[in-house]
Amino acid sequence: MTKEISGNNVTPPVFFRLAKLWGAKVKNGRIDIPVSYGNGYFAGCVFNENIRMLILDYKLKEEVTIENPEINTPGKTILFKFQHIHSGLSSKQSPSVLIATSRFNTDEVISIQEDTSSVNIEVTSPYLEALFTLSQKSPVLQSLSQNTQPLLFEQLISPGIQKILDEIVSEAIDEQFKWVFRKIKAEELICMLLMKLEERQETQLHPLKGKDVQAIYNIRKRILENIDEPPVMKDLAIEANMSATKLRTLFKQIFGDSIFEHYQQYRMKEAVRLLREEGLSVSEAGYRLGFSNLSHFTRVFEAHIGMKPKKFSATR
């Protein structure tokens, strides 16, 4: 039986370190950042021994690093980090969720970045294991719940998941029910996300090394910073200092799609932004994104967005 936690233990221990650092107070599981350090807040709750949540929405004047008060806490946890949840339509910071096993989220120090909007949920391996029977698991879910290898996945946030996140952050709930409401929503998020992960087709997962993960993210950053240039695998492999086969395999394992599919997906998200926010014409948006053939741009846009760009522009 899961033991519900009550009393002062409901507040994540790291909050008291931050409060001491900033000369602030922790009230109802929340720290409001003093204006001398920035603006925004940290909110969080340890619901029980198996699940906790942090809600982070702030801008700091400078990055902060503190010791992790729970570095020696026993047990394996899985982190679900829903990030950039207020970032809008930017192709470079689209809302996404990182899923990491213990090896990727138990550092001796915690770096508090200068600008963050995220909801973090941590669950234990036994909690995840109890959600479904072993025979029903996909290889991805099985490896995640067993939590014996360093693994990292990233998944774009669907409109359904974004709606739940908005409810967690913005819903006006009476104080005595707020964290009960958020616990229910946290479990709903986990369920929806696991359903998305189960759709992944990988039959074998490879343990990840930190340097390989960094290389993959550097490659992804380069692709998104040059969204008008189709990626060339040979050049990317040289830059990543790994074989093309390894690069393809690890990229798809982390992001769930191939390098070109990922590039095209973000390319079309940028097309949406150019048409909707900047008011570009269809031809201007197509040329900005490197399409020399506007018919090709129209076909790709319709395949990803569900309507032709001209019709989409008329709806803005």
mmCIF file of C-alpha atoms in Angstrom:
data_model
loop_
_atom_site.group_PDB
_atom_site.id
_atom_site.type_symbol
_atom_site.label_atom_id
_atom_site.label_comp_id
_atom_site.label_asym_id
_atom_site.label_seq_id
_atom_site.Cartn_x
_atom_site.Cartn_y
_atom_site.Cartn_z
ATOM 1 C CA MET A 1 0.000 0.000 0.000
ATOM 2 C CA THR A 2 1.275 3.473 -0.865
ATOM 3 C CA LYS A 3 1.968 5.620 2.166
ATOM 4 C CA GLU A 4 0.567 9.123 1.850
ATOM 5 C CA ILE A 5 2.887 11.775 3.248
ATOM 6 C CA SER A 6 1.568 14.488 5.527
ATOM 7 C CA GLY A 7 2.900 17.400 7.546
ATOM 8 C CA ASN A 8 6.050 19.330 6.656
ATOM 9 C CA ASN A 9 7.337 16.469 4.501
ATOM 10 C CA VAL A 10 4.972 17.403 1.651
ATOM 11 C CA THR A 11 7.341 20.193 0.588
ATOM 12 C CA PRO A 12 10.318 19.089 -1.562
ATOM 13 C CA PRO A 13 13.516 19.470 0.548
ATOM 14 C CA VAL A 14 15.248 21.542 -2.143
ATOM 15 C CA PHE A 15 12.740 24.346 -1.514
ATOM 16 C CA PHE A 16 14.182 25.018 1.933
ATOM 17 C CA ARG A 17 17.686 25.317 0.443
ATOM 18 C CA LEU A 18 16.392 27.856 -2.066
ATOM 19 C CA ALA A 19 14.421 29.773 0.556
ATOM 20 C CA LYS A 20 17.532 30.087 2.725
ATOM 21 C CA LEU A 21 19.621 31.196 -0.260
ATOM 22 C CA TRP A 22 17.144 33.922 -1.250
ATOM 23 C CA GLY A 23 15.926 34.921 2.197
ATOM 24 C CA ALA A 24 12.417 33.865 1.175
ATOM 25 C CA LYS A 25 9.634 31.850 2.833
ATOM 26 C CA VAL A 26 8.044 28.561 1.836
ATOM 27 C CA LYS A 27 4.256 28.813 2.099
ATOM 28 C CA ASN A 28 1.818 26.074 1.069
ATOM 29 C CA GLY A 29 4.528 24.372 -0.981
ATOM 30 C CA ARG A 30 5.461 27.536 -2.867
ATOM 31 C CA ILE A 31 8.344 30.015 -2.990
ATOM 32 C CA ASP A 32 7.829 33.405 -4.599
ATOM 33 C CA ILE A 33 11.190 34.660 -5.849
ATOM 34 C CA PRO A 34 12.255 38.011 -4.324
ATOM 35 C CA VAL A 35 12.487 40.796 -6.921
ATOM 36 C CA SER A 36 16.169 41.282 -6.089
ATOM 37 C CA TYR A 37 16.820 37.812 -7.572
ATOM 38 C CA GLY A 38 14.238 37.760 -10.374
ATOM 39 C CA ASN A 39 10.526 37.011 -10.657
ATOM 40 C CA GLY A 40 8.185 34.036 -10.713
ATOM 41 C CA TYR A 41 7.783 31.079 -8.402
ATOM 42 C CA PHE A 42 8.583 27.473 -7.500
ATOM 43 C CA ALA A 43 5.715 25.255 -6.333
ATOM 44 C CA GLY A 44 5.859 21.600 -5.420
ATOM 45 C CA CYS A 45 4.541 18.708 -3.395
ATOM 46 C CA VAL A 46 5.635 15.208 -2.406
ATOM 47 C CA PHE A 47 2.259 13.478 -2.802
ATOM 48 C CA ASN A 48 3.445 10.169 -1.370
ATOM 49 C CA GLU A 49 6.527 7.954 -1.375
ATOM 50 C CA ASN A 50 6.046 7.184 -5.084
ATOM 51 C CA ILE A 51 5.159 10.457 -6.798
ATOM 52 C CA ARG A 52 6.001 14.158 -6.523
ATOM 53 C CA MET A 53 5.533 17.282 -8.622
ATOM 54 C CA LEU A 54 7.403 20.553 -9.154
ATOM 55 C CA ILE A 55 5.905 23.531 -11.007
ATOM 56 C CA LEU A 56 8.524 26.038 -12.150
ATOM 57 C CA ASP A 57 7.728 29.371 -13.786
ATOM 58 C CA TYR A 58 10.394 32.017 -13.296
ATOM 59 C CA LYS A 59 13.125 34.269 -14.629
ATOM 60 C CA LEU A 60 16.280 34.745 -12.555
ATOM 61 C CA LYS A 61 18.850 37.501 -12.892
ATOM 62 C CA GLU A 62 21.592 34.865 -12.779
ATOM 63 C CA GLU A 63 21.834 31.071 -12.721
ATOM 64 C CA VAL A 64 21.932 29.399 -9.300
ATOM 65 C CA THR A 65 23.667 26.144 -8.317
ATOM 66 C CA ILE A 66 22.903 24.376 -5.033
ATOM 67 C CA GLU A 67 23.698 20.984 -3.495
ATOM 68 C CA ASN A 68 21.074 18.301 -4.031
ATOM 69 C CA PRO A 69 19.703 17.463 -0.548
ATOM 70 C CA GLU A 70 18.387 14.115 -1.803
ATOM 71 C CA ILE A 71 21.473 12.761 -3.566
ATOM 72 C CA ASN A 72 21.647 9.753 -1.240
ATOM 73 C CA THR A 73 17.934 8.956 -1.279
ATOM 74 C CA PRO A 74 17.537 5.222 -2.024
ATOM 75 C CA GLY A 75 15.406 3.877 -4.845
ATOM 76 C CA LYS A 76 15.095 4.385 -8.571
ATOM 77 C CA THR A 77 13.029 7.206 -10.005
ATOM 78 C CA ILE A 78 11.873 8.255 -13.454
ATOM 79 C CA LEU A 79 11.676 11.957 -14.286
ATOM 80 C CA PHE A 80 9.009 13.415 -16.585
ATOM 81 C CA LYS A 81 9.987 17.005 -17.386
ATOM 82 C CA PHE A 82 7.340 18.933 -19.325
ATOM 83 C CA GLN A 83 9.366 21.893 -20.594
ATOM 84 C CA HIS A 84 8.824 25.142 -22.542
ATOM 85 C CA ILE A 85 5.145 24.903 -21.679
ATOM 86 C CA HIS A 86 4.631 28.663 -22.211
ATOM 87 C CA SER A 87 6.921 29.021 -25.235
ATOM 88 C CA GLY A 88 4.215 29.401 -27.897
ATOM 89 C CA LEU A 89 4.973 28.378 -31.467
ATOM 90 C CA SER A 90 8.745 28.878 -31.652
ATOM 91 C CA SER A 91 10.250 25.979 -33.607
ATOM 92 C CA LYS A 92 13.337 25.977 -31.404
ATOM 93 C CA GLN A 93 11.510 25.718 -28.074
ATOM 94 C CA SER A 94 8.352 23.799 -28.782
ATOM 95 C CA PRO A 95 6.685 22.309 -25.700
ATOM 96 C CA SER A 96 8.100 18.832 -25.112
ATOM 97 C CA VAL A 97 8.593 16.305 -22.344
ATOM 98 C CA LEU A 98 11.879 14.692 -21.348
ATOM 99 C CA ILE A 99 11.701 11.233 -19.788
ATOM 100 C CA ALA A 100 14.858 10.148 -17.959
ATOM 101 C CA THR A 101 15.819 7.163 -15.834
ATOM 102 C CA SER A 102 17.728 7.620 -12.573
ATOM 103 C CA ARG A 103 21.151 7.786 -14.178
ATOM 104 C CA PHE A 104 20.205 11.042 -15.884
ATOM 105 C CA ASN A 105 18.506 12.919 -13.046
ATOM 106 C CA THR A 106 20.419 12.246 -9.796
ATOM 107 C CA ASP A 107 23.203 14.799 -9.799
ATOM 108 C CA GLU A 108 25.096 15.934 -6.717
ATOM 109 C CA VAL A 109 24.304 19.533 -7.619
ATOM 110 C CA ILE A 110 21.178 21.112 -9.066
ATOM 111 C CA SER A 111 21.512 23.883 -11.626
ATOM 112 C CA ILE A 112 18.617 26.356 -11.497
ATOM 113 C CA GLN A 113 18.515 27.880 -14.982
ATOM 114 C CA GLU A 114 17.787 31.556 -15.522
ATOM 115 C CA ASP A 115 14.517 31.141 -17.440
ATOM 116 C CA THR A 116 12.220 28.154 -16.984
ATOM 117 C CA SER A 117 8.582 27.203 -17.485
ATOM 118 C CA SER A 118 8.136 23.525 -16.712
ATOM 119 C CA VAL A 119 6.234 20.909 -14.756
ATOM 120 C CA ASN A 120 8.407 18.109 -13.373
ATOM 121 C CA ILE A 121 6.918 14.833 -12.161
ATOM 122 C CA GLU A 122 9.043 12.141 -10.511
ATOM 123 C CA VAL A 123 7.775 8.613 -9.911
ATOM 124 C CA THR A 124 9.417 5.499 -8.534
ATOM 125 C CA SER A 125 10.048 2.397 -10.603
ATOM 126 C CA PRO A 126 7.650 0.242 -8.502
ATOM 127 C CA TYR A 127 4.888 2.805 -9.101
ATOM 128 C CA LEU A 128 5.414 2.644 -12.862
ATOM 129 C CA GLU A 129 5.739 -1.144 -12.785
ATOM 130 C CA ALA A 130 2.353 -1.450 -11.081
ATOM 131 C CA LEU A 131 0.518 0.482 -13.798
ATOM 132 C CA PHE A 132 0.543 -2.329 -16.327
ATOM 133 C CA THR A 133 1.336 -6.013 -16.540
ATOM 134 C CA LEU A 134 4.681 -7.092 -17.986
ATOM 135 C CA SER A 135 3.096 -8.954 -20.913
ATOM 136 C CA GLN A 136 1.414 -5.784 -22.135
ATOM 137 C CA LYS A 137 4.515 -3.599 -22.218
ATOM 138 C CA SER A 138 6.312 -2.375 -25.272
ATOM 139 C CA PRO A 139 10.137 -2.623 -25.128
ATOM 140 C CA VAL A 140 10.271 1.120 -24.410
ATOM 141 C CA LEU A 141 7.889 0.911 -21.441
ATOM 142 C CA GLN A 142 9.535 -2.244 -20.149
ATOM 143 C CA SER A 143 12.994 -0.645 -20.144
ATOM 144 C CA LEU A 144 11.630 2.527 -18.570
ATOM 145 C CA SER A 145 9.862 0.768 -15.705
ATOM 146 C CA GLN A 146 12.779 -1.589 -15.002
ATOM 147 C CA ASN A 147 15.047 1.467 -14.802
ATOM 148 C CA THR A 148 18.305 -0.491 -14.978
ATOM 149 C CA GLN A 149 19.910 1.444 -17.844
ATOM 150 C CA PRO A 150 20.680 5.125 -18.465
ATOM 151 C CA LEU A 151 17.907 6.086 -20.898
ATOM 152 C CA LEU A 152 16.508 9.377 -22.141
ATOM 153 C CA PHE A 153 13.495 10.049 -24.364
ATOM 154 C CA GLU A 154 11.951 13.258 -25.650
ATOM 155 C CA GLN A 155 8.382 13.577 -26.900
ATOM 156 C CA LEU A 156 6.511 16.575 -28.304
ATOM 157 C CA ILE A 157 3.566 17.648 -26.165
ATOM 158 C CA SER A 158 0.196 16.959 -27.779
ATOM 159 C CA PRO A 159 -2.752 19.391 -27.475
ATOM 160 C CA GLY A 160 -4.384 17.004 -24.986
ATOM 161 C CA ILE A 161 -1.317 16.990 -22.738
ATOM 162 C CA GLN A 162 -0.946 20.773 -23.071
ATOM 163 C CA LYS A 163 -4.553 21.187 -21.877
ATOM 164 C CA ILE A 164 -3.807 19.214 -18.698
ATOM 165 C CA LEU A 165 -0.637 21.237 -18.084
ATOM 166 C CA ASP A 166 -2.616 24.462 -18.437
ATOM 167 C CA GLU A 167 -5.105 23.166 -15.861
ATOM 168 C CA ILE A 168 -2.292 22.297 -13.435
ATOM 169 C CA VAL A 169 -0.696 25.717 -13.731
ATOM 170 C CA SER A 170 -3.695 28.018 -14.183
ATOM 171 C CA GLU A 171 -6.839 26.394 -12.772
ATOM 172 C CA ALA A 172 -8.251 28.351 -9.812
ATOM 173 C CA ILE A 173 -8.614 25.714 -7.080
ATOM 174 C CA ASP A 174 -9.311 26.219 -3.372
ATOM 175 C CA GLU A 175 -6.074 25.822 -1.393
ATOM 176 C CA GLN A 176 -7.222 22.719 0.508
ATOM 177 C CA PHE A 177 -7.945 20.875 -2.758
ATOM 178 C CA LYS A 178 -5.150 22.278 -4.951
ATOM 179 C CA TRP A 179 -2.573 19.518 -4.512
ATOM 180 C CA VAL A 180 -5.186 16.738 -4.565
ATOM 181 C CA PHE A 181 -6.329 18.130 -7.917
ATOM 182 C CA ARG A 182 -2.739 18.328 -9.161
ATOM 183 C CA LYS A 183 -1.956 14.752 -8.092
ATOM 184 C CA ILE A 184 -4.900 13.479 -10.145
ATOM 185 C CA LYS A 185 -3.728 15.556 -13.112
ATOM 186 C CA ALA A 186 -0.143 14.292 -12.684
ATOM 187 C CA GLU A 187 -1.319 10.695 -12.965
ATOM 188 C CA GLU A 188 -3.442 11.612 -15.983
ATOM 189 C CA LEU A 189 -0.354 13.131 -17.648
ATOM 190 C CA ILE A 190 1.729 10.039 -16.973
ATOM 191 C CA CYS A 191 -0.973 7.771 -18.398
ATOM 192 C CA MET A 192 -1.312 9.826 -21.598
ATOM 193 C CA LEU A 193 2.442 9.996 -22.041
ATOM 194 C CA LEU A 194 2.922 6.260 -21.559
ATOM 195 C CA MET A 195 0.306 5.649 -24.242
ATOM 196 C CA LYS A 196 2.353 7.823 -26.627
ATOM 197 C CA LEU A 197 5.602 6.041 -25.739
ATOM 198 C CA GLU A 198 3.974 2.663 -26.309
ATOM 199 C CA GLU A 199 3.497 3.643 -29.966
ATOM 200 C CA ARG A 200 7.254 3.750 -30.515
ATOM 201 C CA GLN A 201 8.550 0.912 -32.652
ATOM 202 C CA GLU A 202 12.002 0.262 -31.147
ATOM 203 C CA THR A 203 12.566 -3.413 -30.360
ATOM 204 C CA GLN A 204 15.974 -2.857 -28.752
ATOM 205 C CA LEU A 205 17.157 0.069 -26.647
ATOM 206 C CA HIS A 206 20.776 1.070 -26.187
ATOM 207 C CA PRO A 207 22.174 2.401 -22.878
ATOM 208 C CA LEU A 208 23.177 6.023 -23.356
ATOM 209 C CA LYS A 209 26.443 7.696 -22.459
ATOM 210 C CA GLY A 210 26.437 11.332 -21.457
ATOM 211 C CA LYS A 211 28.776 12.361 -24.269
ATOM 212 C CA ASP A 212 26.588 10.637 -26.867
ATOM 213 C CA VAL A 213 23.455 12.356 -25.556
ATOM 214 C CA GLN A 214 25.232 15.709 -25.706
ATOM 215 C CA ALA A 215 26.363 14.986 -29.273
ATOM 216 C CA ILE A 216 22.814 14.077 -30.342
ATOM 217 C CA TYR A 217 21.408 17.281 -28.836
ATOM 218 C CA ASN A 218 24.151 19.341 -30.482
ATOM 219 C CA ILE A 219 23.179 17.823 -33.834
ATOM 220 C CA ARG A 220 19.525 18.570 -33.188
ATOM 221 C CA LYS A 221 20.382 22.156 -32.264
ATOM 222 C CA ARG A 222 22.334 22.577 -35.500
ATOM 223 C CA ILE A 223 19.424 21.208 -37.538
ATOM 224 C CA LEU A 224 16.897 23.559 -35.915
ATOM 225 C CA GLU A 225 19.184 26.581 -36.248
ATOM 226 C CA ASN A 226 19.469 25.875 -39.983
ATOM 227 C CA ILE A 227 15.867 24.923 -40.656
ATOM 228 C CA ASP A 228 16.125 26.104 -44.278
ATOM 229 C CA GLU A 229 18.883 23.566 -45.035
ATOM 230 C CA PRO A 230 18.026 19.841 -45.298
ATOM 231 C CA PRO A 231 20.370 17.792 -43.068
ATOM 232 C CA VAL A 232 23.206 15.881 -44.754
ATOM 233 C CA MET A 233 23.868 12.653 -42.852
ATOM 234 C CA LYS A 234 27.554 12.435 -43.751
ATOM 235 C CA ASP A 235 28.242 15.921 -42.379
ATOM 236 C CA LEU A 236 26.191 15.303 -39.236
ATOM 237 C CA ALA A 237 28.011 12.044 -38.476
ATOM 238 C CA ILE A 238 31.391 13.765 -38.768
ATOM 239 C CA GLU A 239 30.265 16.565 -36.456
ATOM 240 C CA ALA A 240 28.880 14.071 -33.911
ATOM 241 C CA ASN A 241 32.074 11.980 -34.095
ATOM 242 C CA MET A 242 30.122 8.757 -34.545
ATOM 243 C CA SER A 243 29.092 6.504 -37.398
ATOM 244 C CA ALA A 244 26.019 7.409 -39.427
ATOM 245 C CA THR A 245 24.352 4.182 -38.241
ATOM 246 C CA LYS A 246 24.914 4.993 -34.571
ATOM 247 C CA LEU A 247 23.726 8.568 -35.078
ATOM 248 C CA ARG A 248 20.511 7.421 -36.771
ATOM 249 C CA THR A 249 19.858 4.783 -34.091
ATOM 250 C CA LEU A 250 20.405 6.984 -31.036
ATOM 251 C CA PHE A 251 18.579 9.968 -32.536
ATOM 252 C CA LYS A 252 15.488 7.880 -33.241
ATOM 253 C CA GLN A 253 15.691 6.203 -29.826
ATOM 254 C CA ILE A 254 15.661 9.575 -28.049
ATOM 255 C CA PHE A 255 13.205 11.506 -30.225
ATOM 256 C CA GLY A 256 11.047 8.724 -31.665
ATOM 257 C CA ASP A 257 11.524 9.660 -35.320
ATOM 258 C CA SER A 258 14.320 9.811 -37.880
ATOM 259 C CA ILE A 259 16.568 12.835 -38.308
ATOM 260 C CA PHE A 260 14.808 13.904 -41.507
ATOM 261 C CA GLU A 261 11.324 13.305 -40.060
ATOM 262 C CA HIS A 262 12.270 15.383 -37.021
ATOM 263 C CA TYR A 263 13.670 18.150 -39.219
ATOM 264 C CA GLN A 264 10.561 18.201 -41.409
ATOM 265 C CA GLN A 265 8.244 18.253 -38.400
ATOM 266 C CA TYR A 266 9.948 21.311 -36.907
ATOM 267 C CA ARG A 267 10.221 22.893 -40.350
ATOM 268 C CA MET A 268 6.439 22.790 -40.637
ATOM 269 C CA LYS A 269 5.988 24.147 -37.116
ATOM 270 C CA GLU A 270 8.141 27.084 -38.194
ATOM 271 C CA ALA A 271 6.002 27.432 -41.328
ATOM 272 C CA VAL A 272 2.933 27.726 -39.096
ATOM 273 C CA ARG A 273 4.657 30.426 -37.048
ATOM 274 C CA LEU A 274 5.735 32.383 -40.129
ATOM 275 C CA LEU A 275 2.236 32.328 -41.583
ATOM 276 C CA ARG A 276 0.379 33.006 -38.346
ATOM 277 C CA GLU A 277 2.666 35.299 -36.346
ATOM 278 C CA GLU A 278 4.741 37.096 -38.965
ATOM 279 C CA GLY A 279 1.989 37.245 -41.563
ATOM 280 C CA LEU A 280 4.196 36.027 -44.415
ATOM 281 C CA SER A 281 2.621 34.937 -47.675
ATOM 282 C CA VAL A 282 2.749 31.261 -48.622
ATOM 283 C CA SER A 283 5.526 31.870 -51.144
ATOM 284 C CA GLU A 284 7.548 33.966 -48.665
ATOM 285 C CA ALA A 285 7.259 31.276 -45.972
ATOM 286 C CA GLY A 286 8.192 28.520 -48.410
ATOM 287 C CA TYR A 287 11.283 30.318 -49.677
ATOM 288 C CA ARG A 288 12.296 31.279 -46.123
ATOM 289 C CA LEU A 289 12.301 27.574 -45.247
ATOM 290 C CA GLY A 290 14.409 26.561 -48.230
ATOM 291 C CA PHE A 291 11.705 25.288 -50.594
ATOM 292 C CA SER A 292 12.442 26.155 -54.218
ATOM 293 C CA ASN A 293 9.268 24.386 -55.374
ATOM 294 C CA LEU A 294 6.128 25.829 -53.781
ATOM 295 C CA SER A 295 4.049 22.832 -54.846
ATOM 296 C CA HIS A 296 6.388 20.658 -52.788
ATOM 297 C CA PHE A 297 6.021 23.046 -49.841
ATOM 298 C CA THR A 298 2.236 22.841 -50.134
ATOM 299 C CA ARG A 299 2.273 19.013 -50.149
ATOM 300 C CA VAL A 300 4.594 18.773 -47.133
ATOM 301 C CA PHE A 301 2.626 21.406 -45.197
ATOM 302 C CA GLU A 302 -0.686 19.664 -45.856
ATOM 303 C CA ALA A 303 0.756 16.277 -44.842
ATOM 304 C CA HIS A 304 1.855 17.668 -41.453
ATOM 305 C CA ILE A 305 -0.779 20.301 -40.655
ATOM 306 C CA GLY A 306 -3.854 18.818 -42.323
ATOM 307 C CA MET A 307 -4.661 21.674 -44.707
ATOM 308 C CA LYS A 308 -2.975 23.608 -47.508
ATOM 309 C CA PRO A 309 -0.911 26.645 -46.393
ATOM 310 C CA LYS A 310 -3.104 29.070 -48.370
ATOM 311 C CA LYS A 311 -6.221 27.870 -46.563
ATOM 312 C CA PHE A 312 -4.358 27.927 -43.242
ATOM 313 C CA SER A 313 -3.306 31.544 -43.833
ATOM 314 C CA ALA A 314 -6.912 32.526 -44.488
ATOM 315 C CA THR A 315 -7.925 31.211 -41.030
ATOM 316 C CA ARG A 316 -5.420 33.256 -39.020
#
